[in-house]
mmCIF file of C-alpha atoms in Angstrom:
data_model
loop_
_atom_site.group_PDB
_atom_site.id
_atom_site.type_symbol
_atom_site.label_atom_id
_atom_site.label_comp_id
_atom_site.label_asym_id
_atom_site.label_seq_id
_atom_site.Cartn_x
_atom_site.Cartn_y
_atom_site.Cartn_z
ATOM 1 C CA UNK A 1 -13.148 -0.442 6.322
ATOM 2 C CA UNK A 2 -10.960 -1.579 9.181
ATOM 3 C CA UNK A 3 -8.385 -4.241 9.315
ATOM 4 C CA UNK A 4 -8.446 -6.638 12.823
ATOM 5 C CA UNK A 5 -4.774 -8.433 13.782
ATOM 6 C CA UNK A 6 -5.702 -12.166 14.060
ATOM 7 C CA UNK A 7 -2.124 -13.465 15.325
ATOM 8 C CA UNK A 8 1.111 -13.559 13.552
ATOM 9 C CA UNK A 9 0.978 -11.669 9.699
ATOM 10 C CA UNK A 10 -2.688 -12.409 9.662
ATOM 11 C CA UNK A 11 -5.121 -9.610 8.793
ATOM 12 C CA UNK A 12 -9.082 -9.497 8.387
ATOM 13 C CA UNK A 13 -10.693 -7.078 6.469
ATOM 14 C CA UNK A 14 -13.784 -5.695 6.931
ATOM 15 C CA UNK A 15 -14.814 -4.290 3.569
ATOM 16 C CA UNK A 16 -17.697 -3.019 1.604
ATOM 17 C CA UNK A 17 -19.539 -5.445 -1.023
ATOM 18 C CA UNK A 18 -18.656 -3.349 -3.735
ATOM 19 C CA UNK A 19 -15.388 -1.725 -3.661
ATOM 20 C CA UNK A 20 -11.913 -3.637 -3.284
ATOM 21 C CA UNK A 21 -9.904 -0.352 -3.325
ATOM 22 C CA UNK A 22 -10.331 2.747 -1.684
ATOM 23 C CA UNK A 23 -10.047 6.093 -2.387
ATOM 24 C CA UNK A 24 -7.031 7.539 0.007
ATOM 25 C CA UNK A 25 -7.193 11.431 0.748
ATOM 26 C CA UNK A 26 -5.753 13.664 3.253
ATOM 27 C CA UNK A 27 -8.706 13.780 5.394
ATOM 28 C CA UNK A 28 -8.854 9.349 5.169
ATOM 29 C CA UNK A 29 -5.007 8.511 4.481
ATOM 30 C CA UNK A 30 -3.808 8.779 8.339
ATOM 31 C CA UNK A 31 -6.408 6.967 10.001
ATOM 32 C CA UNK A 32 -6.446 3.717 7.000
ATOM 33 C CA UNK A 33 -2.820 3.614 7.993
ATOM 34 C CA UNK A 34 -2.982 3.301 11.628
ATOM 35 C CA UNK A 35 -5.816 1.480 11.430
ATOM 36 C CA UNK A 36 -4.921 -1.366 9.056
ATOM 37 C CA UNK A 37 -1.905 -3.360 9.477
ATOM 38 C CA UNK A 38 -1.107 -4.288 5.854
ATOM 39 C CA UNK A 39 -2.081 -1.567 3.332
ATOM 40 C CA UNK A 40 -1.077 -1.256 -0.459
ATOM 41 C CA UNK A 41 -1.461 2.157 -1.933
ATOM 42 C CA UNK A 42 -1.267 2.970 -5.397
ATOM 43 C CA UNK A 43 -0.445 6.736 -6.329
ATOM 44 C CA UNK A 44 -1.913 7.235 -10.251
ATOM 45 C CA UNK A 45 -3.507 9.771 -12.175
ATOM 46 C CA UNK A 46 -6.578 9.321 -14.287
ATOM 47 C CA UNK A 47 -3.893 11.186 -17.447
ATOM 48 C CA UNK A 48 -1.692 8.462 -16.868
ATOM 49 C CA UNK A 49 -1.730 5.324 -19.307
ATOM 50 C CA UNK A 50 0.860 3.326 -17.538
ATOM 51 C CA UNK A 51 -1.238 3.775 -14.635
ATOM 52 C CA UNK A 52 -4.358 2.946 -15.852
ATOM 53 C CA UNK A 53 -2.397 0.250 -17.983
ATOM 54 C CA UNK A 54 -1.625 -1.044 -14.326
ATOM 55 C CA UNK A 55 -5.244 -0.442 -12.292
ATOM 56 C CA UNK A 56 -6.744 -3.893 -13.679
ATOM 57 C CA UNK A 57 -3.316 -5.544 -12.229
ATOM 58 C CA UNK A 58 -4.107 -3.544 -8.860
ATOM 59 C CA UNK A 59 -7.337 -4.594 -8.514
ATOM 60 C CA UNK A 60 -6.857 -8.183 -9.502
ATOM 61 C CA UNK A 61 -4.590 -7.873 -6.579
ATOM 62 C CA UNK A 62 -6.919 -6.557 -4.282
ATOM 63 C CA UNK A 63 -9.958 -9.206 -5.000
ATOM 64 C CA UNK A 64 -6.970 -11.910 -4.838
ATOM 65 C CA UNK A 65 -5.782 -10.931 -1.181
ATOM 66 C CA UNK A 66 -9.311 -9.628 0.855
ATOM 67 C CA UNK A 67 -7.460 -9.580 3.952
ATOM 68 C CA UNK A 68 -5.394 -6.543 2.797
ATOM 69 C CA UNK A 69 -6.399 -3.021 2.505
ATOM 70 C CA UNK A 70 -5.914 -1.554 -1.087
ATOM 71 C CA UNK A 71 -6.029 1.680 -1.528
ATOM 72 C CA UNK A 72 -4.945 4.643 -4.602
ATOM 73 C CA UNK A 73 -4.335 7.972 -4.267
ATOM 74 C CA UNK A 74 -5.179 10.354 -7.465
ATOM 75 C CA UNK A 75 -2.063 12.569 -7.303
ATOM 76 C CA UNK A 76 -4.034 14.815 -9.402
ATOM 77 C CA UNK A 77 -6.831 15.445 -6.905
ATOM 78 C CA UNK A 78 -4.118 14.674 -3.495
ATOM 79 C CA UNK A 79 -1.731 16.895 -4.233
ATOM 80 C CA UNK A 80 -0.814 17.121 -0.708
ATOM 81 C CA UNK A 81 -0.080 13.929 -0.561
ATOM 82 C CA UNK A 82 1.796 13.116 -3.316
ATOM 83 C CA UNK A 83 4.213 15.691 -2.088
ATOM 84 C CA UNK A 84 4.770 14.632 1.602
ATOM 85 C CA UNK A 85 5.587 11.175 -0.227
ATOM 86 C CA UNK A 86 7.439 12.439 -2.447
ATOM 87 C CA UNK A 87 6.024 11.616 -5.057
ATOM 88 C CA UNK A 88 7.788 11.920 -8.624
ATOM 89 C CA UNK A 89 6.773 9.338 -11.192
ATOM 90 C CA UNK A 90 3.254 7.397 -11.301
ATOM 91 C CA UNK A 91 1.985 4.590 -11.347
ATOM 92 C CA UNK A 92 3.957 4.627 -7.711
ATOM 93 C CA UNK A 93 3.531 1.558 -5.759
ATOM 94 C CA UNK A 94 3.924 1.481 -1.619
ATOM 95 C CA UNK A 95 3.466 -1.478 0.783
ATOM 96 C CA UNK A 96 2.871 0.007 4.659
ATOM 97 C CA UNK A 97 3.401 -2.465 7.105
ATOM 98 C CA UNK A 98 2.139 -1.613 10.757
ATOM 99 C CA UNK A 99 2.639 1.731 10.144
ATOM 100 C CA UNK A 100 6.423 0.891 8.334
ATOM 101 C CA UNK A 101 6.541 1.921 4.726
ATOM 102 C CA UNK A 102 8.629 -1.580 3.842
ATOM 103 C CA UNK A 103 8.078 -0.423 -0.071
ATOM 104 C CA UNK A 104 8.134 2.506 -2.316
ATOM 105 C CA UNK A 105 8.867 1.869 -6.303
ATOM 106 C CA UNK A 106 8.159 4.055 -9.537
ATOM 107 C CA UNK A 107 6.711 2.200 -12.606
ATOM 108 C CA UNK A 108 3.695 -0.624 -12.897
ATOM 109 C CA UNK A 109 4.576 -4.096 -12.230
ATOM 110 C CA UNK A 110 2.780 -7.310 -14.231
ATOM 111 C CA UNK A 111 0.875 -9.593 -12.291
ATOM 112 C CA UNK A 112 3.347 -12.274 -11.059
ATOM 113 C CA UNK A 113 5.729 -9.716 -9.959
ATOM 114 C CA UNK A 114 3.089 -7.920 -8.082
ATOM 115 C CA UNK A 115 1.997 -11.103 -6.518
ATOM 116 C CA UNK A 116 5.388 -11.825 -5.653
ATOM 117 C CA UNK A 117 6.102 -8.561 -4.037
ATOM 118 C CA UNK A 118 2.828 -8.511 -1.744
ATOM 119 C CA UNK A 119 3.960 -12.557 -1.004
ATOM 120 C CA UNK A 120 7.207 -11.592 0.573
ATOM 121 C CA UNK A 121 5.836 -8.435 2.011
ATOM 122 C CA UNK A 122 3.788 -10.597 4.177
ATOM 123 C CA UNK A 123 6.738 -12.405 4.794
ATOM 124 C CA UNK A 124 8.470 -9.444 6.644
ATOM 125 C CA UNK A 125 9.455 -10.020 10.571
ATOM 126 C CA UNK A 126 8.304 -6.344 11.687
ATOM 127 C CA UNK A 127 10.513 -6.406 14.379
ATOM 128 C CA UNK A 128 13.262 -7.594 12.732
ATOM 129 C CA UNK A 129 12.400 -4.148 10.019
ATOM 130 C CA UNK A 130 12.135 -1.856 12.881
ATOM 131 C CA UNK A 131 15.438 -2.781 14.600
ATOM 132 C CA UNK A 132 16.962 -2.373 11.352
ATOM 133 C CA UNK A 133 15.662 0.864 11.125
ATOM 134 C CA UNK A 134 16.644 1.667 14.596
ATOM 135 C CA UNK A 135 20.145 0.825 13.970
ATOM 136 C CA UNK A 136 20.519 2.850 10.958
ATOM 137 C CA UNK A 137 19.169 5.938 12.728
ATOM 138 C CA UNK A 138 21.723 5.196 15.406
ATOM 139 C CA UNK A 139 24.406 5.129 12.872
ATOM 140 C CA UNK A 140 23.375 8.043 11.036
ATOM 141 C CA UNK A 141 21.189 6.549 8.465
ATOM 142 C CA UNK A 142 18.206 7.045 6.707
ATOM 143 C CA UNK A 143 16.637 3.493 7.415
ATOM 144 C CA UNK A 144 16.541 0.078 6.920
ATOM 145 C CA UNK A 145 16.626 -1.638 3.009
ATOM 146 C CA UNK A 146 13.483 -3.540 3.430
#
């Protein structure tokens, strides 16, 4: 599955008939990123009823917006993962951006909120992000409140 730019915050997805998430691992997680401008990843755990509670939500989501990549992570089976993102509470929602995590939040969202959140994601000047975070490693800081 690979994502083409097609001008300013527009993304096409290439994607298989039958999945509209996919599976992140450690081998697959670096090159989706890089590879995809826009990417959604959900970390769960099949143990997990809020998570589960949210997947439906997810991949509502993910039919509703086919020009984004959506992907999950199974903390359970990506260990590795969930620990270089520090992971600490699931469902965990993050929006990647060109490469820019722009969002990172604990718990599962309803549908309108979720909608919301991917709405003004798109939104996002990525320039305007990445001088942000610029400045606030010039100052000292840990990056920009995107």
């Amino acid at each position: 599955m690979t994502a083409r730019r097609r001008g300013a915050g527009q993304y096409e997805r290439r994607r298989t008939a039958h999945m509209a998430t996919i599976e992140l691992t450690k081998e697959n997680f670096d090159q989706i990123v890089s590879e995809n401008g826009f990417v959604l990843i959900d970390f769960w755990a099949q143990w997990c009823g809020p998570c589960r509670g949210f997947a439906p939500v997810y991949e509502r989501a993910s039919e509703q917006n086919p020009d984004l990549v959506f992907g999950k992570v199974d903390t359970e089976a990506q260990q590795e993962l969930a620990a270089a993102f520090q992971i600490q509470s699931i469902p965990t929602l993050m929006i990647v951006r060109d490469q820019v995590a722009v969002f990172a939040q604990p718990g599962a969202l309803p549908e309108p909120m979720l909608t919301e959140l991917i709405g003004k994601a798109r939104e996002l000047d990525m320039d305007e992000v990445r001088a942000k975070i610029a400045e606030a490693g010039a100052d000292g800081g840990s990056g920009a409140d995107a």
